[in-house]
mmCIF file with all atom_site columns, C-alpha atoms in Angstrom:
data_model
loop_
_atom_site.group_PDB
_atom_site.id
_atom_site.type_symbol
_atom_site.label_atom_id
_atom_site.label_alt_id
_atom_site.label_comp_id
_atom_site.label_asym_id
_atom_site.label_entity_id
_atom_site.label_seq_id
_atom_site.pdbx_PDB_ins_code
_atom_site.Cartn_x
_atom_site.Cartn_y
_atom_site.Cartn_z
_atom_site.occupancy
_atom_site.B_iso_or_equiv
_atom_site.pdbx_formal_charge
_atom_site.auth_seq_id
_atom_site.auth_comp_id
_atom_site.auth_asym_id
_atom_site.auth_atom_id
_atom_site.pdbx_PDB_model_num
ATOM 1   C CA . UNK A 1 1   ? 91.727  66.974  157.319 1.00 57.00 ? 1   UNK A CA 1
ATOM 2   C CA . UNK A 1 2   ? 89.692  69.741  155.674 1.00 57.00 ? 2   UNK A CA 1
ATOM 3   C CA . UNK A 1 3   ? 92.871  71.722  155.059 1.00 61.00 ? 3   UNK A CA 1
ATOM 4   C CA . UNK A 1 4   ? 94.478  68.726  153.382 1.00 60.00 ? 4   UNK A CA 1
ATOM 5   C CA . UNK A 1 5   ? 91.473  68.270  151.094 1.00 58.00 ? 5   UNK A CA 1
ATOM 6   C CA . UNK A 1 6   ? 91.626  71.932  150.082 1.00 61.00 ? 6   UNK A CA 1
ATOM 7   C CA . UNK A 1 7   ? 95.321  71.628  149.266 1.00 55.00 ? 7   UNK A CA 1
ATOM 8   C CA . UNK A 1 8   ? 94.700  68.522  147.169 1.00 53.00 ? 8   UNK A CA 1
ATOM 9   C CA . UNK A 1 9   ? 91.806  70.217  145.371 1.00 56.00 ? 9   UNK A CA 1
ATOM 10  C CA . UNK A 1 10  ? 93.890  73.324  144.720 1.00 54.00 ? 10  UNK A CA 1
ATOM 11  C CA . UNK A 1 11  ? 96.727  71.205  143.375 1.00 53.00 ? 11  UNK A CA 1
ATOM 12  C CA . UNK A 1 12  ? 94.332  69.427  141.008 1.00 54.00 ? 12  UNK A CA 1
ATOM 13  C CA . UNK A 1 13  ? 92.970  72.756  139.794 1.00 49.00 ? 13  UNK A CA 1
ATOM 14  C CA . UNK A 1 14  ? 96.483  74.059  139.174 1.00 51.00 ? 14  UNK A CA 1
ATOM 15  C CA . UNK A 1 15  ? 97.333  70.909  137.233 1.00 50.00 ? 15  UNK A CA 1
ATOM 16  C CA . UNK A 1 16  ? 94.188  71.345  135.146 1.00 53.00 ? 16  UNK A CA 1
ATOM 17  C CA . UNK A 1 17  ? 95.141  74.945  134.393 1.00 57.00 ? 17  UNK A CA 1
ATOM 18  C CA . UNK A 1 18  ? 98.591  73.845  133.267 1.00 64.00 ? 18  UNK A CA 1
ATOM 19  C CA . UNK A 1 19  ? 97.224  71.296  130.826 1.00 80.00 ? 19  UNK A CA 1
ATOM 20  C CA . UNK A 1 20  ? 97.701  72.061  127.151 1.00 81.00 ? 20  UNK A CA 1
ATOM 21  C CA . UNK A 1 21  ? 94.364  73.331  125.748 1.00 85.00 ? 21  UNK A CA 1
ATOM 22  C CA . UNK A 1 22  ? 95.118  71.438  122.560 1.00 85.00 ? 22  UNK A CA 1
ATOM 23  C CA . UNK A 1 23  ? 95.234  68.163  124.505 1.00 87.00 ? 23  UNK A CA 1
ATOM 24  C CA . UNK A 1 24  ? 92.131  69.014  126.516 1.00 86.00 ? 24  UNK A CA 1
ATOM 25  C CA . UNK A 1 25  ? 89.921  70.339  123.718 1.00 86.00 ? 25  UNK A CA 1
ATOM 26  C CA . UNK A 1 26  ? 91.280  68.436  120.737 1.00 87.00 ? 26  UNK A CA 1
ATOM 27  C CA . UNK A 1 27  ? 92.280  69.673  117.264 1.00 90.00 ? 27  UNK A CA 1
ATOM 28  C CA . UNK A 1 28  ? 88.792  70.361  115.922 1.00 93.00 ? 28  UNK A CA 1
ATOM 29  C CA . UNK A 1 29  ? 87.690  72.636  118.761 1.00 93.00 ? 29  UNK A CA 1
ATOM 30  C CA . UNK A 1 30  ? 91.079  74.354  118.958 1.00 93.00 ? 30  UNK A CA 1
ATOM 31  C CA . UNK A 1 31  ? 90.964  74.967  115.218 1.00 93.00 ? 31  UNK A CA 1
ATOM 32  C CA . UNK A 1 32  ? 87.575  76.627  115.694 1.00 95.00 ? 32  UNK A CA 1
ATOM 33  C CA . UNK A 1 33  ? 88.962  78.746  118.548 1.00 94.00 ? 33  UNK A CA 1
ATOM 34  C CA . UNK A 1 34  ? 91.993  79.765  116.496 1.00 94.00 ? 34  UNK A CA 1
ATOM 35  C CA . UNK A 1 35  ? 89.781  80.809  113.592 1.00 96.00 ? 35  UNK A CA 1
ATOM 36  C CA . UNK A 1 36  ? 88.631  83.778  115.711 1.00 96.00 ? 36  UNK A CA 1
ATOM 37  C CA . UNK A 1 37  ? 92.185  85.010  116.307 1.00 96.00 ? 37  UNK A CA 1
ATOM 38  C CA . UNK A 1 38  ? 93.627  87.908  114.332 1.00 96.00 ? 38  UNK A CA 1
ATOM 39  C CA . UNK A 1 39  ? 96.582  87.173  112.057 1.00 97.00 ? 39  UNK A CA 1
ATOM 40  C CA . UNK A 1 40  ? 99.179  88.523  114.499 1.00 97.00 ? 40  UNK A CA 1
ATOM 41  C CA . UNK A 1 41  ? 97.922  86.403  117.419 1.00 97.00 ? 41  UNK A CA 1
ATOM 42  C CA . UNK A 1 42  ? 97.553  83.354  115.193 1.00 97.00 ? 42  UNK A CA 1
ATOM 43  C CA . UNK A 1 43  ? 101.158 83.799  114.064 1.00 97.00 ? 43  UNK A CA 1
ATOM 44  C CA . UNK A 1 44  ? 102.301 83.954  117.706 1.00 97.00 ? 44  UNK A CA 1
ATOM 45  C CA . UNK A 1 45  ? 100.556 80.648  118.407 1.00 95.00 ? 45  UNK A CA 1
ATOM 46  C CA . UNK A 1 46  ? 102.946 79.029  115.924 1.00 96.00 ? 46  UNK A CA 1
ATOM 47  C CA . UNK A 1 47  ? 105.683 79.452  118.542 1.00 95.00 ? 47  UNK A CA 1
ATOM 48  C CA . UNK A 1 48  ? 103.943 77.655  121.427 1.00 93.00 ? 48  UNK A CA 1
ATOM 49  C CA . UNK A 1 49  ? 104.964 74.098  120.575 1.00 93.00 ? 49  UNK A CA 1
ATOM 50  C CA . UNK A 1 50  ? 105.352 71.764  117.579 1.00 93.00 ? 50  UNK A CA 1
ATOM 51  C CA . UNK A 1 51  ? 101.737 70.484  117.889 1.00 93.00 ? 51  UNK A CA 1
ATOM 52  C CA . UNK A 1 52  ? 100.451 74.067  118.040 1.00 93.00 ? 52  UNK A CA 1
ATOM 53  C CA . UNK A 1 53  ? 102.612 74.985  115.065 1.00 95.00 ? 53  UNK A CA 1
ATOM 54  C CA . UNK A 1 54  ? 101.208 72.087  113.047 1.00 95.00 ? 54  UNK A CA 1
ATOM 55  C CA . UNK A 1 55  ? 97.640  73.195  113.775 1.00 95.00 ? 55  UNK A CA 1
ATOM 56  C CA . UNK A 1 56  ? 98.128  76.969  113.539 1.00 96.00 ? 56  UNK A CA 1
ATOM 57  C CA . UNK A 1 57  ? 99.816  76.734  110.129 1.00 96.00 ? 57  UNK A CA 1
ATOM 58  C CA . UNK A 1 58  ? 96.990  74.894  108.363 1.00 97.00 ? 58  UNK A CA 1
ATOM 59  C CA . UNK A 1 59  ? 95.500  76.326  105.176 1.00 97.00 ? 59  UNK A CA 1
ATOM 60  C CA . UNK A 1 60  ? 91.969  76.320  106.609 1.00 96.00 ? 60  UNK A CA 1
ATOM 61  C CA . UNK A 1 61  ? 93.069  78.956  109.155 1.00 97.00 ? 61  UNK A CA 1
ATOM 62  C CA . UNK A 1 62  ? 95.200  81.111  106.867 1.00 98.00 ? 62  UNK A CA 1
ATOM 63  C CA . UNK A 1 63  ? 93.026  81.099  103.742 1.00 97.00 ? 63  UNK A CA 1
ATOM 64  C CA . UNK A 1 64  ? 90.482  83.493  105.351 1.00 97.00 ? 64  UNK A CA 1
ATOM 65  C CA . UNK A 1 65  ? 93.359  85.644  106.631 1.00 98.00 ? 65  UNK A CA 1
ATOM 66  C CA . UNK A 1 66  ? 94.674  85.939  103.066 1.00 97.00 ? 66  UNK A CA 1
ATOM 67  C CA . UNK A 1 67  ? 91.247  86.990  101.823 1.00 97.00 ? 67  UNK A CA 1
ATOM 68  C CA . UNK A 1 68  ? 91.044  89.638  104.564 1.00 97.00 ? 68  UNK A CA 1
ATOM 69  C CA . UNK A 1 69  ? 94.519  90.924  103.725 1.00 97.00 ? 69  UNK A CA 1
ATOM 70  C CA . UNK A 1 70  ? 93.827  91.074  99.977  1.00 97.00 ? 70  UNK A CA 1
ATOM 71  C CA . UNK A 1 71  ? 90.420  92.720  100.408 1.00 96.00 ? 71  UNK A CA 1
ATOM 72  C CA . UNK A 1 72  ? 90.296  96.140  98.691  1.00 95.00 ? 72  UNK A CA 1
ATOM 73  C CA . UNK A 1 73  ? 93.934  95.831  97.593  1.00 97.00 ? 73  UNK A CA 1
ATOM 74  C CA . UNK A 1 74  ? 94.420  96.972  94.013  1.00 97.00 ? 74  UNK A CA 1
ATOM 75  C CA . UNK A 1 75  ? 97.392  94.693  93.230  1.00 97.00 ? 75  UNK A CA 1
ATOM 76  C CA . UNK A 1 76  ? 97.977  91.150  94.490  1.00 97.00 ? 76  UNK A CA 1
ATOM 77  C CA . UNK A 1 77  ? 101.680 90.153  94.541  1.00 97.00 ? 77  UNK A CA 1
ATOM 78  C CA . UNK A 1 78  ? 102.774 87.432  92.151  1.00 96.00 ? 78  UNK A CA 1
ATOM 79  C CA . UNK A 1 79  ? 104.780 85.708  94.896  1.00 93.00 ? 79  UNK A CA 1
ATOM 80  C CA . UNK A 1 80  ? 101.595 84.913  96.820  1.00 96.00 ? 80  UNK A CA 1
ATOM 81  C CA . UNK A 1 81  ? 99.991  83.184  93.828  1.00 95.00 ? 81  UNK A CA 1
ATOM 82  C CA . UNK A 1 82  ? 102.610 80.469  93.287  1.00 94.00 ? 82  UNK A CA 1
ATOM 83  C CA . UNK A 1 83  ? 100.812 77.105  92.824  1.00 93.00 ? 83  UNK A CA 1
ATOM 84  C CA . UNK A 1 84  ? 101.180 74.816  95.823  1.00 94.00 ? 84  UNK A CA 1
ATOM 85  C CA . UNK A 1 85  ? 102.214 77.604  98.185  1.00 96.00 ? 85  UNK A CA 1
ATOM 86  C CA . UNK A 1 86  ? 100.763 77.294  101.680 1.00 97.00 ? 86  UNK A CA 1
ATOM 87  C CA . UNK A 1 87  ? 98.321  79.985  102.742 1.00 98.00 ? 87  UNK A CA 1
ATOM 88  C CA . UNK A 1 88  ? 100.585 80.908  105.647 1.00 98.00 ? 88  UNK A CA 1
ATOM 89  C CA . UNK A 1 89  ? 103.444 81.523  103.211 1.00 97.00 ? 89  UNK A CA 1
ATOM 90  C CA . UNK A 1 90  ? 101.101 83.409  100.864 1.00 97.00 ? 90  UNK A CA 1
ATOM 91  C CA . UNK A 1 91  ? 100.015 85.662  103.721 1.00 98.00 ? 91  UNK A CA 1
ATOM 92  C CA . UNK A 1 92  ? 103.582 86.283  104.892 1.00 97.00 ? 92  UNK A CA 1
ATOM 93  C CA . UNK A 1 93  ? 104.857 87.093  101.396 1.00 96.00 ? 93  UNK A CA 1
ATOM 94  C CA . UNK A 1 94  ? 101.877 89.363  100.700 1.00 97.00 ? 94  UNK A CA 1
ATOM 95  C CA . UNK A 1 95  ? 102.306 91.200  103.985 1.00 96.00 ? 95  UNK A CA 1
ATOM 96  C CA . UNK A 1 96  ? 106.005 91.814  103.353 1.00 96.00 ? 96  UNK A CA 1
ATOM 97  C CA . UNK A 1 97  ? 105.465 92.798  99.734  1.00 96.00 ? 97  UNK A CA 1
ATOM 98  C CA . UNK A 1 98  ? 102.763 95.267  100.754 1.00 95.00 ? 98  UNK A CA 1
ATOM 99  C CA . UNK A 1 99  ? 105.360 97.171  102.758 1.00 94.00 ? 99  UNK A CA 1
ATOM 100 C CA . UNK A 1 100 ? 107.764 97.330  99.815  1.00 93.00 ? 100 UNK A CA 1
ATOM 101 C CA . UNK A 1 101 ? 108.433 100.837 98.502  1.00 94.00 ? 101 UNK A CA 1
ATOM 102 C CA . UNK A 1 102 ? 110.992 99.939  95.835  1.00 95.00 ? 102 UNK A CA 1
ATOM 103 C CA . UNK A 1 103 ? 109.349 99.589  92.440  1.00 97.00 ? 103 UNK A CA 1
ATOM 104 C CA . UNK A 1 104 ? 110.713 97.147  89.851  1.00 96.00 ? 104 UNK A CA 1
ATOM 105 C CA . UNK A 1 105 ? 110.422 96.794  86.088  1.00 97.00 ? 105 UNK A CA 1
ATOM 106 C CA . UNK A 1 106 ? 107.925 93.985  86.727  1.00 97.00 ? 106 UNK A CA 1
ATOM 107 C CA . UNK A 1 107 ? 105.651 96.332  88.661  1.00 97.00 ? 107 UNK A CA 1
ATOM 108 C CA . UNK A 1 108 ? 105.944 98.917  85.913  1.00 98.00 ? 108 UNK A CA 1
ATOM 109 C CA . UNK A 1 109 ? 105.264 96.499  83.066  1.00 97.00 ? 109 UNK A CA 1
ATOM 110 C CA . UNK A 1 110 ? 102.550 94.454  84.808  1.00 97.00 ? 110 UNK A CA 1
ATOM 111 C CA . UNK A 1 111 ? 100.270 97.439  85.407  1.00 97.00 ? 111 UNK A CA 1
ATOM 112 C CA . UNK A 1 112 ? 98.522  99.899  83.147  1.00 97.00 ? 112 UNK A CA 1
ATOM 113 C CA . UNK A 1 113 ? 99.193  103.476 84.262  1.00 98.00 ? 113 UNK A CA 1
ATOM 114 C CA . UNK A 1 114 ? 97.028  106.581 84.200  1.00 97.00 ? 114 UNK A CA 1
ATOM 115 C CA . UNK A 1 115 ? 98.834  109.832 83.536  1.00 97.00 ? 115 UNK A CA 1
ATOM 116 C CA . UNK A 1 116 ? 97.820  113.408 84.192  1.00 97.00 ? 116 UNK A CA 1
ATOM 117 C CA . UNK A 1 117 ? 99.771  116.630 83.981  1.00 97.00 ? 117 UNK A CA 1
ATOM 118 C CA . UNK A 1 118 ? 100.201 118.782 87.059  1.00 97.00 ? 118 UNK A CA 1
ATOM 119 C CA . UNK A 1 119 ? 99.416  122.470 87.316  1.00 96.00 ? 119 UNK A CA 1
ATOM 120 C CA . UNK A 1 120 ? 103.079 123.345 86.787  1.00 96.00 ? 120 UNK A CA 1
ATOM 121 C CA . UNK A 1 121 ? 103.056 121.686 83.352  1.00 97.00 ? 121 UNK A CA 1
ATOM 122 C CA . UNK A 1 122 ? 102.782 123.920 80.252  1.00 95.00 ? 122 UNK A CA 1
ATOM 123 C CA . UNK A 1 123 ? 99.249  125.042 79.480  1.00 95.00 ? 123 UNK A CA 1
ATOM 124 C CA . UNK A 1 124 ? 99.446  123.422 76.037  1.00 94.00 ? 124 UNK A CA 1
ATOM 125 C CA . UNK A 1 125 ? 99.747  119.960 77.620  1.00 94.00 ? 125 UNK A CA 1
ATOM 126 C CA . UNK A 1 126 ? 97.056  120.629 80.187  1.00 95.00 ? 126 UNK A CA 1
ATOM 127 C CA . UNK A 1 127 ? 94.649  121.690 77.449  1.00 94.00 ? 127 UNK A CA 1
ATOM 128 C CA . UNK A 1 128 ? 95.122  118.280 75.803  1.00 93.00 ? 128 UNK A CA 1
ATOM 129 C CA . UNK A 1 129 ? 94.761  116.362 79.057  1.00 95.00 ? 129 UNK A CA 1
ATOM 130 C CA . UNK A 1 130 ? 91.275  114.899 79.854  1.00 95.00 ? 130 UNK A CA 1
ATOM 131 C CA . UNK A 1 131 ? 92.135  115.252 83.549  1.00 95.00 ? 131 UNK A CA 1
ATOM 132 C CA . UNK A 1 132 ? 91.971  119.055 83.226  1.00 94.00 ? 132 UNK A CA 1
ATOM 133 C CA . UNK A 1 133 ? 89.046  119.066 80.813  1.00 88.00 ? 133 UNK A CA 1
ATOM 134 C CA . UNK A 1 134 ? 86.909  116.848 83.045  1.00 86.00 ? 134 UNK A CA 1
ATOM 135 C CA . UNK A 1 135 ? 86.741  114.075 80.484  1.00 76.00 ? 135 UNK A CA 1
ATOM 136 C CA . UNK A 1 136 ? 87.291  110.345 80.571  1.00 78.00 ? 136 UNK A CA 1
ATOM 137 C CA . UNK A 1 137 ? 89.174  108.142 80.127  1.00 90.00 ? 137 UNK A CA 1
ATOM 138 C CA . UNK A 1 138 ? 92.423  109.592 81.381  1.00 94.00 ? 138 UNK A CA 1
ATOM 139 C CA . UNK A 1 139 ? 95.645  109.292 79.433  1.00 96.00 ? 139 UNK A CA 1
ATOM 140 C CA . UNK A 1 140 ? 97.289  105.893 79.705  1.00 96.00 ? 140 UNK A CA 1
ATOM 141 C CA . UNK A 1 141 ? 100.873 104.735 79.487  1.00 97.00 ? 141 UNK A CA 1
ATOM 142 C CA . UNK A 1 142 ? 102.394 101.266 79.164  1.00 97.00 ? 142 UNK A CA 1
ATOM 143 C CA . UNK A 1 143 ? 105.832 100.234 80.397  1.00 97.00 ? 143 UNK A CA 1
ATOM 144 C CA . UNK A 1 144 ? 107.567 97.222  78.859  1.00 97.00 ? 144 UNK A CA 1
ATOM 145 C CA . UNK A 1 145 ? 110.241 94.878  80.167  1.00 97.00 ? 145 UNK A CA 1
ATOM 146 C CA . UNK A 1 146 ? 112.634 95.921  77.397  1.00 97.00 ? 146 UNK A CA 1
ATOM 147 C CA . UNK A 1 147 ? 112.748 99.424  78.909  1.00 97.00 ? 147 UNK A CA 1
ATOM 148 C CA . UNK A 1 148 ? 110.418 101.089 76.420  1.00 96.00 ? 148 UNK A CA 1
ATOM 149 C CA . UNK A 1 149 ? 107.190 102.975 77.023  1.00 96.00 ? 149 UNK A CA 1
ATOM 150 C CA . UNK A 1 150 ? 104.163 103.358 74.761  1.00 96.00 ? 150 UNK A CA 1
ATOM 151 C CA . UNK A 1 151 ? 100.768 105.087 74.713  1.00 95.00 ? 151 UNK A CA 1
ATOM 152 C CA . UNK A 1 152 ? 97.383  104.562 73.090  1.00 94.00 ? 152 UNK A CA 1
ATOM 153 C CA . UNK A 1 153 ? 97.291  105.306 69.332  1.00 91.00 ? 153 UNK A CA 1
ATOM 154 C CA . UNK A 1 154 ? 94.902  108.250 69.753  1.00 89.00 ? 154 UNK A CA 1
ATOM 155 C CA . UNK A 1 155 ? 96.772  109.846 72.671  1.00 92.00 ? 155 UNK A CA 1
ATOM 156 C CA . UNK A 1 156 ? 96.853  113.608 71.901  1.00 89.00 ? 156 UNK A CA 1
ATOM 157 C CA . UNK A 1 157 ? 99.968  114.234 74.015  1.00 90.00 ? 157 UNK A CA 1
ATOM 158 C CA . UNK A 1 158 ? 102.066 111.423 72.565  1.00 89.00 ? 158 UNK A CA 1
ATOM 159 C CA . UNK A 1 159 ? 104.448 112.763 69.977  1.00 79.00 ? 159 UNK A CA 1
ATOM 160 C CA . UNK A 1 160 ? 105.261 109.438 68.345  1.00 73.00 ? 160 UNK A CA 1
ATOM 161 C CA . UNK A 1 161 ? 108.851 109.609 69.557  1.00 79.00 ? 161 UNK A CA 1
ATOM 162 C CA . UNK A 1 162 ? 110.749 106.737 71.103  1.00 85.00 ? 162 UNK A CA 1
ATOM 163 C CA . UNK A 1 163 ? 110.409 106.639 74.858  1.00 93.00 ? 163 UNK A CA 1
ATOM 164 C CA . UNK A 1 164 ? 112.426 104.648 77.363  1.00 95.00 ? 164 UNK A CA 1
ATOM 165 C CA . UNK A 1 165 ? 112.575 104.481 81.135  1.00 97.00 ? 165 UNK A CA 1
ATOM 166 C CA . UNK A 1 166 ? 114.929 103.397 83.885  1.00 96.00 ? 166 UNK A CA 1
ATOM 167 C CA . UNK A 1 167 ? 114.697 102.810 87.626  1.00 96.00 ? 167 UNK A CA 1
ATOM 168 C CA . UNK A 1 168 ? 117.476 104.132 89.845  1.00 94.00 ? 168 UNK A CA 1
ATOM 169 C CA . UNK A 1 169 ? 118.121 103.017 93.422  1.00 93.00 ? 169 UNK A CA 1
ATOM 170 C CA . UNK A 1 170 ? 120.999 103.927 95.713  1.00 91.00 ? 170 UNK A CA 1
ATOM 171 C CA . UNK A 1 171 ? 121.705 102.552 99.174  1.00 87.00 ? 171 UNK A CA 1
ATOM 172 C CA . UNK A 1 172 ? 123.577 103.600 102.279 1.00 85.00 ? 172 UNK A CA 1
ATOM 173 C CA . UNK A 1 173 ? 124.621 101.436 105.186 1.00 76.00 ? 173 UNK A CA 1
ATOM 174 C CA . UNK A 1 174 ? 123.032 98.012  105.455 1.00 72.00 ? 174 UNK A CA 1
ATOM 175 C CA . UNK A 1 175 ? 120.715 98.123  102.444 1.00 71.00 ? 175 UNK A CA 1
ATOM 176 C CA . UNK A 1 176 ? 119.019 101.299 103.643 1.00 82.00 ? 176 UNK A CA 1
ATOM 177 C CA . UNK A 1 177 ? 117.543 102.978 100.596 1.00 81.00 ? 177 UNK A CA 1
ATOM 178 C CA . UNK A 1 178 ? 118.849 106.509 100.131 1.00 86.00 ? 178 UNK A CA 1
ATOM 179 C CA . UNK A 1 179 ? 117.202 107.415 96.839  1.00 92.00 ? 179 UNK A CA 1
ATOM 180 C CA . UNK A 1 180 ? 114.792 105.677 94.521  1.00 95.00 ? 180 UNK A CA 1
ATOM 181 C CA . UNK A 1 181 ? 113.157 107.078 91.412  1.00 97.00 ? 181 UNK A CA 1
ATOM 182 C CA . UNK A 1 182 ? 111.978 106.377 87.869  1.00 98.00 ? 182 UNK A CA 1
ATOM 183 C CA . UNK A 1 183 ? 113.066 108.498 84.920  1.00 97.00 ? 183 UNK A CA 1
ATOM 184 C CA . UNK A 1 184 ? 111.525 108.621 81.442  1.00 96.00 ? 184 UNK A CA 1
ATOM 185 C CA . UNK A 1 185 ? 113.913 109.754 78.710  1.00 95.00 ? 185 UNK A CA 1
ATOM 186 C CA . UNK A 1 186 ? 115.579 112.934 79.977  1.00 93.00 ? 186 UNK A CA 1
ATOM 187 C CA . UNK A 1 187 ? 112.523 114.253 81.785  1.00 95.00 ? 187 UNK A CA 1
ATOM 188 C CA . UNK A 1 188 ? 112.778 115.072 85.508  1.00 97.00 ? 188 UNK A CA 1
ATOM 189 C CA . UNK A 1 189 ? 112.951 112.040 87.763  1.00 97.00 ? 189 UNK A CA 1
ATOM 190 C CA . UNK A 1 190 ? 109.734 110.774 89.347  1.00 98.00 ? 190 UNK A CA 1
ATOM 191 C CA . UNK A 1 191 ? 109.602 109.977 93.037  1.00 97.00 ? 191 UNK A CA 1
ATOM 192 C CA . UNK A 1 192 ? 107.875 106.687 93.855  1.00 97.00 ? 192 UNK A CA 1
ATOM 193 C CA . UNK A 1 193 ? 105.134 106.235 96.467  1.00 96.00 ? 193 UNK A CA 1
ATOM 194 C CA . UNK A 1 194 ? 103.338 103.106 97.684  1.00 96.00 ? 194 UNK A CA 1
ATOM 195 C CA . UNK A 1 195 ? 99.782  103.512 98.957  1.00 97.00 ? 195 UNK A CA 1
ATOM 196 C CA . UNK A 1 196 ? 98.038  101.546 101.706 1.00 96.00 ? 196 UNK A CA 1
ATOM 197 C CA . UNK A 1 197 ? 95.952  99.716  99.101  1.00 97.00 ? 197 UNK A CA 1
ATOM 198 C CA . UNK A 1 198 ? 99.250  98.547  97.503  1.00 98.00 ? 198 UNK A CA 1
ATOM 199 C CA . UNK A 1 199 ? 98.846  100.789 94.459  1.00 98.00 ? 199 UNK A CA 1
ATOM 200 C CA . UNK A 1 200 ? 101.720 102.902 93.116  1.00 98.00 ? 200 UNK A CA 1
ATOM 201 C CA . UNK A 1 201 ? 102.156 106.589 92.378  1.00 98.00 ? 201 UNK A CA 1
ATOM 202 C CA . UNK A 1 202 ? 105.064 108.230 90.580  1.00 98.00 ? 202 UNK A CA 1
ATOM 203 C CA . UNK A 1 203 ? 105.290 111.972 90.184  1.00 98.00 ? 203 UNK A CA 1
ATOM 204 C CA . UNK A 1 204 ? 107.382 115.059 89.628  1.00 98.00 ? 204 UNK A CA 1
ATOM 205 C CA . UNK A 1 205 ? 106.385 118.700 89.281  1.00 97.00 ? 205 UNK A CA 1
ATOM 206 C CA . UNK A 1 206 ? 105.174 118.150 85.694  1.00 97.00 ? 206 UNK A CA 1
ATOM 207 C CA . UNK A 1 207 ? 103.106 114.967 85.755  1.00 97.00 ? 207 UNK A CA 1
ATOM 208 C CA . UNK A 1 208 ? 101.825 112.097 87.872  1.00 98.00 ? 208 UNK A CA 1
ATOM 209 C CA . UNK A 1 209 ? 101.441 108.382 87.124  1.00 98.00 ? 209 UNK A CA 1
ATOM 210 C CA . UNK A 1 210 ? 99.001  106.119 89.013  1.00 98.00 ? 210 UNK A CA 1
ATOM 211 C CA . UNK A 1 211 ? 98.743  102.345 88.623  1.00 98.00 ? 211 UNK A CA 1
ATOM 212 C CA . UNK A 1 212 ? 95.305  101.087 87.596  1.00 97.00 ? 212 UNK A CA 1
ATOM 213 C CA . UNK A 1 213 ? 93.737  98.446  89.901  1.00 97.00 ? 213 UNK A CA 1
ATOM 214 C CA . UNK A 1 214 ? 94.096  94.863  88.673  1.00 96.00 ? 214 UNK A CA 1
ATOM 215 C CA . UNK A 1 215 ? 93.479  92.628  91.747  1.00 95.00 ? 215 UNK A CA 1
ATOM 216 C CA . UNK A 1 216 ? 91.924  89.858  89.662  1.00 93.00 ? 216 UNK A CA 1
ATOM 217 C CA . UNK A 1 217 ? 94.817  89.595  87.207  1.00 94.00 ? 217 UNK A CA 1
ATOM 218 C CA . UNK A 1 218 ? 95.600  85.893  86.917  1.00 93.00 ? 218 UNK A CA 1
ATOM 219 C CA . UNK A 1 219 ? 98.886  84.944  88.535  1.00 94.00 ? 219 UNK A CA 1
ATOM 220 C CA . UNK A 1 220 ? 99.291  88.256  90.362  1.00 95.00 ? 220 UNK A CA 1
ATOM 221 C CA . UNK A 1 221 ? 101.684 91.066  89.528  1.00 96.00 ? 221 UNK A CA 1
ATOM 222 C CA . UNK A 1 222 ? 105.113 92.331  90.490  1.00 95.00 ? 222 UNK A CA 1
ATOM 223 C CA . UNK A 1 223 ? 108.524 90.689  90.826  1.00 94.00 ? 223 UNK A CA 1
ATOM 224 C CA . UNK A 1 224 ? 109.149 86.948  90.879  1.00 91.00 ? 224 UNK A CA 1
ATOM 225 C CA . UNK A 1 225 ? 111.429 87.329  93.901  1.00 87.00 ? 225 UNK A CA 1
ATOM 226 C CA . UNK A 1 226 ? 111.472 89.176  97.213  1.00 84.00 ? 226 UNK A CA 1
ATOM 227 C CA . UNK A 1 227 ? 112.596 92.793  96.920  1.00 84.00 ? 227 UNK A CA 1
ATOM 228 C CA . UNK A 1 228 ? 113.902 94.927  99.769  1.00 70.00 ? 228 UNK A CA 1
#
């Protein structure tokens, strides 16, 4: 008799363990529990079941995750700022865009860029560059969607000539990027780098461009579409 009771009790305990926590605890408590999960674990909970997906995809859970992701980032992608977009979608698009290393004309034109000459540049240019003289502000450049580039009116290194730029990308295999660079006029091509804070750097042996932080720019920055 005692053995039978133990078996029944064990079976009840196993049934309790197999119960869906969402059914046992309810949406409010489960939402509180899920709020302590990291983004990766929260995303995995979307796959458990349709009821879990409905709860784990709510804006109240993903809004804080977006704020964490965007914290200390110097550029917030335009795709994540589309009105009416769910916070889960905003997080996903931001995460993917943050890994993008291919720069577009929208990235170039949306940001203001600081320029400094490298040590290999002619001494004449370095003597005009606040970067080498220890002064501020640094030289600035502005890219435009029509392919032109301009500078501040009082820029000592700007010769008043017309300046244009182009981006060049080549692929091999299944959209694997082989080469990607930006060229201004006929100057040497600039290799493009993406930093962990989502800022951009472009450089060659003569000079280096760095995007200026603009995380609070209304509507975000960058392309209007996903870029590989």
